[in-house]
Tab-separated table of N, CA and C in Angstrom:
chain	number	residue	atom	x	y	z
A	1	MET	N	121.610	-57.643	2.217
A	1	MET	CA	120.848	-56.590	2.707
A	1	MET	C	121.699	-55.353	2.960
A	2	ILE	N	121.056	-54.276	2.924
A	2	ILE	CA	121.802	-53.038	3.062
A	2	ILE	C	121.620	-52.551	4.498
A	3	GLU	N	122.737	-52.346	5.106
A	3	GLU	CA	122.674	-51.813	6.451
A	3	GLU	C	123.260	-50.414	6.415
A	4	PRO	N	122.565	-49.522	7.013
A	4	PRO	CA	123.105	-48.171	6.991
A	4	PRO	C	124.299	-48.083	7.951
A	5	GLY	N	125.145	-47.240	7.612
A	5	GLY	CA	126.314	-47.074	8.465
A	5	GLY	C	125.999	-46.161	9.625
A	6	ILE	N	126.851	-46.272	10.632
A	6	ILE	CA	126.655	-45.511	11.856
A	6	ILE	C	126.761	-44.023	11.534
A	7	GLY	N	127.638	-43.635	10.686
A	7	GLY	CA	127.827	-42.228	10.343
A	7	GLY	C	126.589	-41.680	9.661
A	8	LEU	N	126.080	-42.509	8.770
A	8	LEU	CA	124.866	-42.072	8.053
A	8	LEU	C	123.721	-41.924	9.023
A	9	LEU	N	123.590	-42.876	9.939
A	9	LEU	CA	122.527	-42.794	10.929
A	9	LEU	C	122.716	-41.563	11.809
A	10	PHE	N	123.953	-41.268	12.176
A	10	PHE	CA	124.230	-40.112	12.999
A	10	PHE	C	123.822	-38.835	12.280
A	11	TRP	N	124.225	-38.718	11.034
A	11	TRP	CA	123.914	-37.499	10.285
A	11	TRP	C	122.397	-37.395	9.985
A	12	MET	N	121.800	-38.478	9.744
A	12	MET	CA	120.347	-38.465	9.509
A	12	MET	C	119.619	-38.070	10.782
A	13	THR	N	120.034	-38.593	11.929
A	13	THR	CA	119.410	-38.270	13.201
A	13	THR	C	119.657	-36.810	13.521
A	14	LEU	N	120.901	-36.356	13.301
A	14	LEU	CA	121.222	-34.966	13.573
A	14	LEU	C	120.411	-34.044	12.655
A	15	THR	N	120.279	-34.376	11.394
A	15	THR	CA	119.494	-33.577	10.444
A	15	THR	C	118.015	-33.587	10.873
A	16	PHE	N	117.557	-34.756	11.318
A	16	PHE	CA	116.155	-34.860	11.752
A	16	PHE	C	115.915	-33.984	12.980
A	17	ILE	N	116.848	-34.004	13.932
A	17	ILE	CA	116.700	-33.216	15.151
A	17	ILE	C	116.756	-31.730	14.811
A	18	ILE	N	117.660	-31.340	13.911
A	18	ILE	CA	117.761	-29.933	13.510
A	18	ILE	C	116.457	-29.510	12.799
A	19	LEU	N	116.018	-30.384	11.911
A	19	LEU	CA	114.771	-30.093	11.196
A	19	LEU	C	113.605	-30.001	12.176
A	20	LEU	N	113.608	-30.915	13.155
A	20	LEU	CA	112.564	-30.903	14.166
A	20	LEU	C	112.661	-29.625	14.993
A	21	PHE	N	113.838	-29.198	15.347
A	21	PHE	CA	114.038	-27.968	16.102
A	21	PHE	C	113.584	-26.755	15.293
A	22	LEU	N	113.987	-26.729	14.021
A	22	LEU	CA	113.583	-25.609	13.156
A	22	LEU	C	112.056	-25.582	12.971
A	23	LEU	N	111.505	-26.751	12.790
A	23	LEU	CA	110.042	-26.811	12.649
A	23	LEU	C	109.370	-26.366	13.942
A	24	ALA	N	109.882	-26.830	15.084
A	24	ALA	CA	109.290	-26.457	16.359
A	24	ALA	C	109.464	-24.960	16.595
A	25	LYS	N	110.588	-24.420	16.219
A	25	LYS	CA	110.881	-23.009	16.460
A	25	LYS	C	110.070	-22.118	15.539
A	26	PHE	N	109.989	-22.475	14.242
A	26	PHE	CA	109.372	-21.561	13.270
A	26	PHE	C	108.030	-22.028	12.697
A	27	ALA	N	107.778	-23.311	12.573
A	27	ALA	CA	106.597	-23.782	11.855
A	27	ALA	C	105.484	-24.275	12.772
A	28	TRP	N	105.814	-24.955	13.877
A	28	TRP	CA	104.763	-25.552	14.706
A	28	TRP	C	103.864	-24.490	15.329
A	29	LYS	N	104.399	-23.424	15.854
A	29	LYS	CA	103.568	-22.398	16.481
A	29	LYS	C	102.619	-21.755	15.470
A	30	PRO	N	103.098	-21.325	14.305
A	30	PRO	CA	102.149	-20.751	13.340
A	30	PRO	C	101.120	-21.773	12.855
A	31	ILE	N	101.571	-23.029	12.679
A	31	ILE	CA	100.630	-24.063	12.231
A	31	ILE	C	99.598	-24.311	13.326
A	32	LEU	N	100.046	-24.458	14.575
A	32	LEU	CA	99.119	-24.669	15.686
A	32	LEU	C	98.219	-23.451	15.879
A	33	ASN	N	98.802	-22.254	15.758
A	33	ASN	CA	97.973	-21.044	15.854
A	33	ASN	C	96.927	-21.017	14.739
A	34	ALA	N	97.323	-21.366	13.534
A	34	ALA	CA	96.383	-21.396	12.410
A	34	ALA	C	95.302	-22.437	12.658
A	35	VAL	N	95.715	-23.623	13.177
A	35	VAL	CA	94.731	-24.672	13.466
A	35	VAL	C	93.795	-24.198	14.590
A	36	ASN	N	94.381	-23.577	15.632
A	36	ASN	CA	93.548	-23.060	16.731
A	36	ASN	C	92.616	-21.944	16.241
A	37	ASP	N	93.167	-21.037	15.428
A	37	ASP	CA	92.315	-19.975	14.863
A	37	ASP	C	91.194	-20.573	14.022
A	38	ARG	N	91.545	-21.555	13.235
A	38	ARG	CA	90.533	-22.222	12.392
A	38	ARG	C	89.486	-22.899	13.270
A	39	GLU	N	89.939	-23.543	14.376
A	39	GLU	CA	89.011	-24.199	15.287
A	39	GLU	C	88.080	-23.166	15.933
A	40	VAL	N	88.640	-22.028	16.356
A	40	VAL	CA	87.831	-20.953	16.945
A	40	VAL	C	86.849	-20.422	15.909
A	41	THR	N	87.315	-20.246	14.678
A	41	THR	CA	86.444	-19.755	13.612
A	41	THR	C	85.308	-20.734	13.352
A	42	ILE	N	85.625	-22.010	13.337
A	42	ILE	CA	84.590	-23.039	13.115
A	42	ILE	C	83.602	-23.045	14.276
A	43	ILE	N	84.128	-22.957	15.514
A	43	ILE	CA	83.234	-22.935	16.685
A	43	ILE	C	82.344	-21.698	16.644
A	44	ASP	N	82.948	-20.526	16.296
A	44	ASP	CA	82.144	-19.299	16.178
A	44	ASP	C	81.079	-19.441	15.089
A	45	ALA	N	81.482	-20.041	13.965
A	45	ALA	CA	80.525	-20.241	12.872
A	45	ALA	C	79.392	-21.164	13.318
A	46	LEU	N	79.730	-22.230	14.049
A	46	LEU	CA	78.692	-23.128	14.559
A	46	LEU	C	77.775	-22.412	15.549
A	47	ASN	N	78.396	-21.594	16.439
A	47	ASN	CA	77.575	-20.833	17.387
A	47	ASN	C	76.678	-19.829	16.670
A	48	GLN	N	77.228	-19.168	15.662
A	48	GLN	CA	76.425	-18.225	14.888
A	48	GLN	C	75.317	-18.956	14.125
A	49	ALA	N	75.626	-20.146	13.635
A	49	ALA	CA	74.604	-20.933	12.950
A	49	ALA	C	73.492	-21.314	13.936
A	50	LYS	N	73.888	-21.699	15.181
A	50	LYS	CA	72.878	-22.014	16.195
A	50	LYS	C	72.025	-20.784	16.500
A	51	LEU	N	72.716	-19.641	16.666
A	51	LEU	CA	71.976	-18.402	16.935
A	51	LEU	C	71.047	-18.057	15.773
A	52	ALA	N	71.567	-18.209	14.563
A	52	ALA	CA	70.742	-17.916	13.382
A	52	ALA	C	69.553	-18.865	13.327
A	53	LYS	N	69.804	-20.143	13.671
A	53	LYS	CA	68.711	-21.120	13.677
A	53	LYS	C	67.675	-20.746	14.730
A	54	GLN	N	68.158	-20.335	15.924
A	54	GLN	CA	67.234	-19.920	16.970
A	54	GLN	C	66.462	-18.668	16.546
A	55	GLU	N	67.168	-17.718	15.942
A	55	GLU	CA	66.496	-16.509	15.463
A	55	GLU	C	65.472	-16.842	14.387
A	56	MET	N	65.829	-17.751	13.500
A	56	MET	CA	64.892	-18.163	12.451
A	56	MET	C	63.664	-18.824	13.076
A	57	ALA	N	63.900	-19.679	14.079
A	57	ALA	CA	62.767	-20.316	14.760
A	57	ALA	C	61.910	-19.255	15.442
A	58	GLN	N	62.566	-18.283	16.097
A	58	GLN	CA	61.834	-17.202	16.760
A	58	GLN	C	61.069	-16.366	15.735
A	59	LEU	N	61.718	-16.043	14.609
A	59	LEU	CA	61.047	-15.280	13.558
A	59	LEU	C	59.867	-16.055	12.982
A	60	LYS	N	60.085	-17.359	12.800
A	60	LYS	CA	58.995	-18.187	12.277
A	60	LYS	C	57.829	-18.192	13.256
A	61	GLU	N	58.142	-18.335	14.536
A	61	GLU	CA	57.095	-18.326	15.566
A	61	GLU	C	56.391	-16.969	15.595
A	62	ASP	N	57.187	-15.886	15.508
A	62	ASP	CA	56.595	-14.541	15.485
A	62	ASP	C	55.718	-14.354	14.249
A	63	ASN	N	56.203	-14.826	13.102
A	63	ASN	CA	55.412	-14.719	11.871
A	63	ASN	C	54.096	-15.475	11.989
A	64	GLU	N	54.152	-16.686	12.553
A	64	GLU	CA	52.927	-17.469	12.728
A	64	GLU	C	51.973	-16.770	13.689
A	65	ARG	N	52.529	-16.180	14.759
A	65	ARG	CA	51.701	-15.435	15.713
A	65	ARG	C	51.076	-14.221	15.032
A	66	ILE	N	51.873	-13.499	14.257
A	66	ILE	CA	51.362	-12.313	13.547
A	66	ILE	C	50.285	-12.723	12.554
A	67	ILE	N	50.509	-13.838	11.856
A	67	ILE	CA	49.513	-14.318	10.889
A	67	ILE	C	48.227	-14.699	11.619
A	68	ARG	N	48.349	-15.392	12.766
A	68	ARG	CA	47.153	-15.747	13.544
A	68	ARG	C	46.409	-14.491	13.995
A	69	GLU	N	47.174	-13.512	14.495
A	69	GLU	CA	46.552	-12.263	14.938
A	69	GLU	C	45.881	-11.542	13.773
A	70	ALA	N	46.559	-11.525	12.624
A	70	ALA	CA	45.994	-10.866	11.439
A	70	ALA	C	44.717	-11.567	11.000
A	71	ARG	N	44.735	-12.892	11.035
A	71	ARG	CA	43.523	-13.642	10.660
A	71	ARG	C	42.391	-13.365	11.641
A	72	ALA	N	42.743	-13.347	12.936
A	72	ALA	CA	41.712	-13.064	13.943
A	72	ALA	C	41.166	-11.651	13.758
A	73	GLU	N	42.060	-10.700	13.484
A	73	GLU	CA	41.622	-9.322	13.252
A	73	GLU	C	40.765	-9.233	11.994
A	74	ARG	N	41.186	-9.937	10.934
A	74	ARG	CA	40.410	-9.959	9.685
A	74	ARG	C	39.020	-10.537	9.937
A	75	ASP	N	38.985	-11.655	10.693
A	75	ASP	CA	37.689	-12.269	11.003
A	75	ASP	C	36.821	-11.311	11.825
A	76	GLY	N	37.446	-10.623	12.768
A	76	GLY	CA	36.709	-9.648	13.579
A	76	GLY	C	36.166	-8.514	12.725
A	77	ILE	N	36.994	-8.012	11.816
A	77	ILE	CA	36.565	-6.924	10.933
A	77	ILE	C	35.437	-7.405	10.039
A	78	LEU	N	35.574	-8.622	9.488
A	78	LEU	CA	34.513	-9.151	8.624
A	78	LEU	C	33.219	-9.344	9.407
A	79	LYS	N	33.327	-9.848	10.640
A	79	LYS	CA	32.130	-10.041	11.467
A	79	LYS	C	31.491	-8.697	11.757
A	80	GLU	N	32.328	-7.721	12.111
A	80	GLU	CA	31.811	-6.385	12.396
A	80	GLU	C	31.147	-5.785	11.153
A	81	ALA	N	31.762	-5.997	9.991
A	81	ALA	CA	31.182	-5.483	8.749
A	81	ALA	C	29.851	-6.167	8.456
A	82	ARG	N	29.792	-7.493	8.677
A	82	ARG	CA	28.526	-8.210	8.465
A	82	ARG	C	27.454	-7.695	9.416
A	83	ASP	N	27.835	-7.513	10.695
A	83	ASP	CA	26.879	-7.011	11.680
A	83	ASP	C	26.390	-5.619	11.297
A	84	MET	N	27.339	-4.779	10.866
A	84	MET	CA	26.978	-3.420	10.464
A	84	MET	C	26.062	-3.449	9.243
A	85	LYS	N	26.366	-4.343	8.283
A	85	LYS	CA	25.531	-4.466	7.091
A	85	LYS	C	24.132	-4.901	7.478
A	86	ASP	N	24.048	-5.914	8.355
A	86	ASP	CA	22.737	-6.398	8.802
A	86	ASP	C	21.976	-5.291	9.522
A	87	LYS	N	22.690	-4.533	10.350
A	87	LYS	CA	22.052	-3.443	11.088
A	87	LYS	C	21.541	-2.381	10.121
A	88	ILE	N	22.362	-2.010	9.151
A	88	ILE	CA	21.964	-0.990	8.182
A	88	ILE	C	20.773	-1.483	7.366
A	89	VAL	N	20.821	-2.753	6.941
A	89	VAL	CA	19.710	-3.307	6.157
A	89	VAL	C	18.434	-3.325	6.985
A	90	SER	N	18.541	-3.758	8.253
A	90	SER	CA	17.331	-3.804	9.096
A	90	SER	C	16.812	-2.393	9.358
A	91	GLN	N	17.714	-1.431	9.571
A	91	GLN	CA	17.279	-0.053	9.771
A	91	GLN	C	16.599	0.476	8.513
A	92	ALA	N	17.174	0.146	7.353
A	92	ALA	CA	16.567	0.595	6.099
A	92	ALA	C	15.191	-0.030	5.915
A	93	LYS	N	15.080	-1.321	6.268
A	93	LYS	CA	13.776	-1.981	6.155
A	93	LYS	C	12.767	-1.331	7.097
A	94	GLU	N	13.191	-1.094	8.344
A	94	GLU	CA	12.294	-0.474	9.314
A	94	GLU	C	11.900	0.926	8.858
A	95	SER	N	12.877	1.668	8.361
A	95	SER	CA	12.598	3.025	7.891
A	95	SER	C	11.643	2.995	6.704
A	96	ALA	N	11.893	2.067	5.777
A	96	ALA	CA	11.011	1.946	4.609
A	96	ALA	C	9.615	1.521	5.043
A	97	LYS	N	9.539	0.609	6.003
A	97	LYS	CA	8.233	0.157	6.498
A	97	LYS	C	7.498	1.310	7.165
A	98	ALA	N	8.203	2.057	8.019
A	98	ALA	CA	7.583	3.194	8.700
A	98	ALA	C	7.141	4.241	7.680
A	99	GLU	N	7.994	4.510	6.701
A	99	GLU	CA	7.655	5.486	5.663
A	99	GLU	C	6.454	5.001	4.861
A	100	GLY	N	6.427	3.705	4.558
A	100	GLY	CA	5.293	3.130	3.833
A	100	GLY	C	4.012	3.252	4.639
A	101	GLU	N	4.107	2.968	5.945
A	101	GLU	CA	2.931	3.092	6.809
A	101	GLU	C	2.459	4.540	6.880
A	102	LYS	N	3.428	5.486	6.947
A	102	LYS	CA	3.059	6.898	6.946
A	102	LYS	C	2.344	7.267	5.647
A	103	MET	N	2.880	6.767	4.535
A	103	MET	CA	2.271	7.077	3.234
A	103	MET	C	0.874	6.460	3.145
A	104	ILE	N	0.732	5.230	3.642
A	104	ILE	CA	-0.580	4.567	3.617
A	104	ILE	C	-1.556	5.341	4.497
A	105	GLU	N	-1.116	5.758	5.690
A	105	GLU	CA	-1.984	6.515	6.594
A	105	GLU	C	-2.350	7.857	5.969
A	106	ALA	N	-1.376	8.516	5.335
A	106	ALA	CA	-1.665	9.786	4.672
A	106	ALA	C	-2.664	9.571	3.544
A	107	ALA	N	-2.507	8.474	2.782
A	107	ALA	CA	-3.448	8.171	1.702
A	107	ALA	C	-4.833	7.899	2.272
A	108	ARG	N	-4.898	7.174	3.391
A	108	ARG	CA	-6.189	6.893	4.036
A	108	ARG	C	-6.861	8.197	4.476
A	109	GLN	N	-6.058	9.061	5.107
A	109	GLN	CA	-6.616	10.332	5.554
A	109	GLN	C	-7.071	11.168	4.362
A	110	SER	N	-6.272	11.172	3.311
A	110	SER	CA	-6.634	11.914	2.105
A	110	SER	C	-7.925	11.356	1.512
A	111	ILE	N	-8.025	10.025	1.456
A	111	ILE	CA	-9.242	9.382	0.933
A	111	ILE	C	-10.433	9.733	1.817
A	112	GLN	N	-10.226	9.678	3.151
A	112	GLN	CA	-11.319	9.998	4.082
A	112	GLN	C	-11.747	11.453	3.898
A	113	THR	N	-10.776	12.358	3.776
A	113	THR	CA	-11.088	13.775	3.580
A	113	THR	C	-11.852	13.984	2.276
A	114	GLU	N	-11.363	13.334	1.215
A	114	GLU	CA	-12.036	13.465	-0.072
A	114	GLU	C	-13.435	12.846	-0.015
A	115	LYS	N	-13.578	11.754	0.729
A	115	LYS	CA	-14.883	11.104	0.878
A	115	LYS	C	-15.853	12.044	1.592
A	116	ILE	N	-15.365	12.656	2.685
A	116	ILE	CA	-16.211	13.588	3.433
A	116	ILE	C	-16.591	14.776	2.563
A	117	ALA	N	-15.610	15.298	1.822
A	117	ALA	CA	-15.887	16.436	0.931
A	117	ALA	C	-16.882	16.032	-0.145
A	118	ALA	N	-16.718	14.813	-0.691
A	118	ALA	CA	-17.641	14.345	-1.734
A	118	ALA	C	-19.035	14.167	-1.148
A	119	MET	N	-19.119	13.624	0.060
A	119	MET	CA	-20.428	13.435	0.698
A	119	MET	C	-21.083	14.788	0.938
A	120	ALA	N	-20.297	15.764	1.425
A	120	ALA	CA	-20.853	17.102	1.669
A	120	ALA	C	-21.327	17.716	0.355
A	121	ASP	N	-20.521	17.523	-0.702
A	121	ASP	CA	-20.902	18.054	-2.009
A	121	ASP	C	-22.179	17.384	-2.504
A	122	ILE	N	-22.249	16.062	-2.310
A	122	ILE	CA	-23.459	15.332	-2.739
A	122	ILE	C	-24.662	15.816	-1.935
A	123	LYS	N	-24.494	16.016	-0.612
A	123	LYS	CA	-25.587	16.502	0.223
A	123	LYS	C	-26.033	17.885	-0.238
A	124	ASN	N	-25.046	18.730	-0.542
A	124	ASN	CA	-25.389	20.070	-1.025
A	124	ASN	C	-26.165	19.988	-2.338
A	125	GLN	N	-25.653	19.126	-3.232
A	125	GLN	CA	-26.341	18.981	-4.528
A	125	GLN	C	-27.737	18.402	-4.339
A	126	ILE	N	-27.861	17.394	-3.446
A	126	ILE	CA	-29.177	16.799	-3.186
A	126	ILE	C	-30.100	17.849	-2.570
A	127	GLY	N	-29.552	18.642	-1.624
A	127	GLY	CA	-30.347	19.701	-1.001
A	127	GLY	C	-30.813	20.715	-2.035
A	128	THR	N	-29.887	21.107	-2.900
A	128	THR	CA	-30.237	22.072	-3.949
A	128	THR	C	-31.284	21.479	-4.874
A	129	LEU	N	-31.049	20.197	-5.270
A	129	LEU	CA	-32.020	19.545	-6.151
A	129	LEU	C	-33.381	19.408	-5.458
A	130	SER	N	-33.355	19.047	-4.166
A	130	SER	CA	-34.617	18.893	-3.426
A	130	SER	C	-35.369	20.220	-3.364
A	131	VAL	N	-34.648	21.286	-3.083
A	131	VAL	CA	-35.280	22.606	-3.008
A	131	VAL	C	-35.849	22.984	-4.374
A	132	ASN	N	-35.067	22.698	-5.446
A	132	ASN	CA	-35.538	23.019	-6.802
A	132	ASN	C	-36.777	22.199	-7.150
A	133	ILE	N	-36.725	20.895	-6.804
A	133	ILE	CA	-37.876	20.034	-7.091
A	133	ILE	C	-39.089	20.504	-6.295
A	134	ALA	N	-38.888	20.779	-4.989
A	134	ALA	CA	-39.993	21.220	-4.144
A	134	ALA	C	-40.552	22.548	-4.652
A	135	GLU	N	-39.646	23.417	-5.054
A	135	GLU	CA	-40.078	24.711	-5.579
A	135	GLU	C	-40.935	24.532	-6.827
A	136	ASN	N	-40.467	23.654	-7.726
A	136	ASN	CA	-41.223	23.415	-8.966
A	136	ASN	C	-42.569	22.759	-8.656
A	137	ILE	N	-42.572	21.810	-7.734
A	137	ILE	CA	-43.831	21.143	-7.385
A	137	ILE	C	-44.789	22.151	-6.753
A	138	LEU	N	-44.295	22.949	-5.830
A	138	LEU	CA	-45.134	23.926	-5.159
A	138	LEU	C	-45.655	24.975	-6.150
A	139	ARG	N	-44.880	25.381	-7.088
A	139	ARG	CA	-45.342	26.351	-8.082
A	139	ARG	C	-46.498	25.783	-8.865
A	140	GLU	N	-46.330	24.539	-9.229
A	140	GLU	CA	-47.378	23.941	-10.051
A	140	GLU	C	-48.644	23.758	-9.228
A	141	LYS	N	-48.488	23.352	-7.984
A	141	LYS	CA	-49.671	23.103	-7.173
A	141	LYS	C	-50.272	24.402	-6.669
A	142	LEU	N	-49.469	25.383	-6.488
A	142	LEU	CA	-49.965	26.605	-5.890
A	142	LEU	C	-50.220	27.704	-6.934
A	143	ASN	N	-50.471	27.332	-8.107
A	143	ASN	CA	-50.752	28.329	-9.132
A	143	ASN	C	-52.073	29.050	-8.820
A	144	ASN	N	-52.970	28.395	-8.185
A	144	ASN	CA	-54.211	29.092	-7.833
A	144	ASN	C	-54.191	29.420	-6.340
A	145	ASP	N	-55.009	30.397	-5.924
A	145	ASP	CA	-54.985	30.883	-4.552
A	145	ASP	C	-55.569	29.879	-3.575
A	146	GLY	N	-56.481	29.081	-3.969
A	146	GLY	CA	-57.132	28.113	-3.083
A	146	GLY	C	-56.142	27.056	-2.627
A	147	ALA	N	-55.321	26.585	-3.504
A	147	ALA	CA	-54.334	25.559	-3.144
A	147	ALA	C	-53.308	26.156	-2.206
A	148	HIS	N	-53.015	27.395	-2.396
A	148	HIS	CA	-52.037	28.075	-1.560
A	148	HIS	C	-52.580	28.194	-0.148
A	149	ASN	N	-53.795	28.577	0.032
A	149	ASN	CA	-54.400	28.731	1.358
A	149	ASN	C	-54.532	27.375	2.030
A	150	ALA	N	-54.878	26.324	1.284
A	150	ALA	CA	-55.024	24.989	1.865
A	150	ALA	C	-53.689	24.504	2.384
A	151	LEU	N	-52.619	24.739	1.691
A	151	LEU	CA	-51.280	24.306	2.104
A	151	LEU	C	-50.880	25.030	3.374
A	152	VAL	N	-51.108	26.306	3.474
A	152	VAL	CA	-50.735	27.080	4.654
A	152	VAL	C	-51.523	26.569	5.850
A	153	GLU	N	-52.819	26.302	5.698
A	153	GLU	CA	-53.635	25.804	6.801
A	153	GLU	C	-53.156	24.425	7.236
A	154	ASN	N	-52.799	23.580	6.297
A	154	ASN	CA	-52.291	22.226	6.594
A	154	ASN	C	-51.015	22.322	7.417
A	155	ILE	N	-50.118	23.191	7.040
A	155	ILE	CA	-48.824	23.348	7.755
A	155	ILE	C	-49.084	23.889	9.150
A	156	LEU	N	-50.006	24.826	9.289
A	156	LEU	CA	-50.310	25.398	10.600
A	156	LEU	C	-50.929	24.347	11.512
A	157	ASN	N	-51.794	23.533	10.983
A	157	ASN	CA	-52.411	22.488	11.776
A	157	ASN	C	-51.384	21.473	12.269
A	158	LYS	N	-50.469	21.122	11.414
A	158	LYS	CA	-49.403	20.161	11.816
A	158	LYS	C	-48.485	20.765	12.859
A	159	SER	N	-48.166	22.038	12.750
A	159	SER	CA	-47.265	22.645	13.709
A	159	SER	C	-47.942	22.864	15.046
A	160	ASN	N	-49.255	23.039	15.081
A	160	ASN	CA	-49.976	23.182	16.340
A	160	ASN	C	-50.086	21.842	17.050
A	161	LEU	N	-50.127	20.783	16.310
A	161	LEU	CA	-50.261	19.466	16.910
A	161	LEU	C	-48.952	19.044	17.577
A	162	ASN	N	-47.881	19.474	17.079
A	162	ASN	CA	-46.570	19.052	17.607
A	162	ASN	C	-46.286	19.844	18.818
């Protein structure tokens, strides 16, 4: 078996201690600082990720709230539009009905006026015809003087009796 010599062990230990000293003096602090910086960076990244996750959750909640509000507003607008449409349609129906009733009443009045005018015209024509007929009958009957005197006496007798 190979046993290391005391001198070799001494020099190896001394080299190790020097290397350890040099590493501690020049390498350990920058390495530890780099590891600490990396740890801080990772912690900051995790915290930022948590914040981003919370913000995303908040944004999602806000978006859902905005969507609910928009839907409620849309439903309200649609309901209002339907109500307005129904109101306009009912007003138009009422207006058309009232206008129709006015037109029917005007037609009735026009018909009544024309009926009265026609009746008056018929009465006038009947009166004229009656006078013409009576005139013709009286001419024929009263062509002689005796018939004329008899008619006058008859009328006088009737008027005295009344």
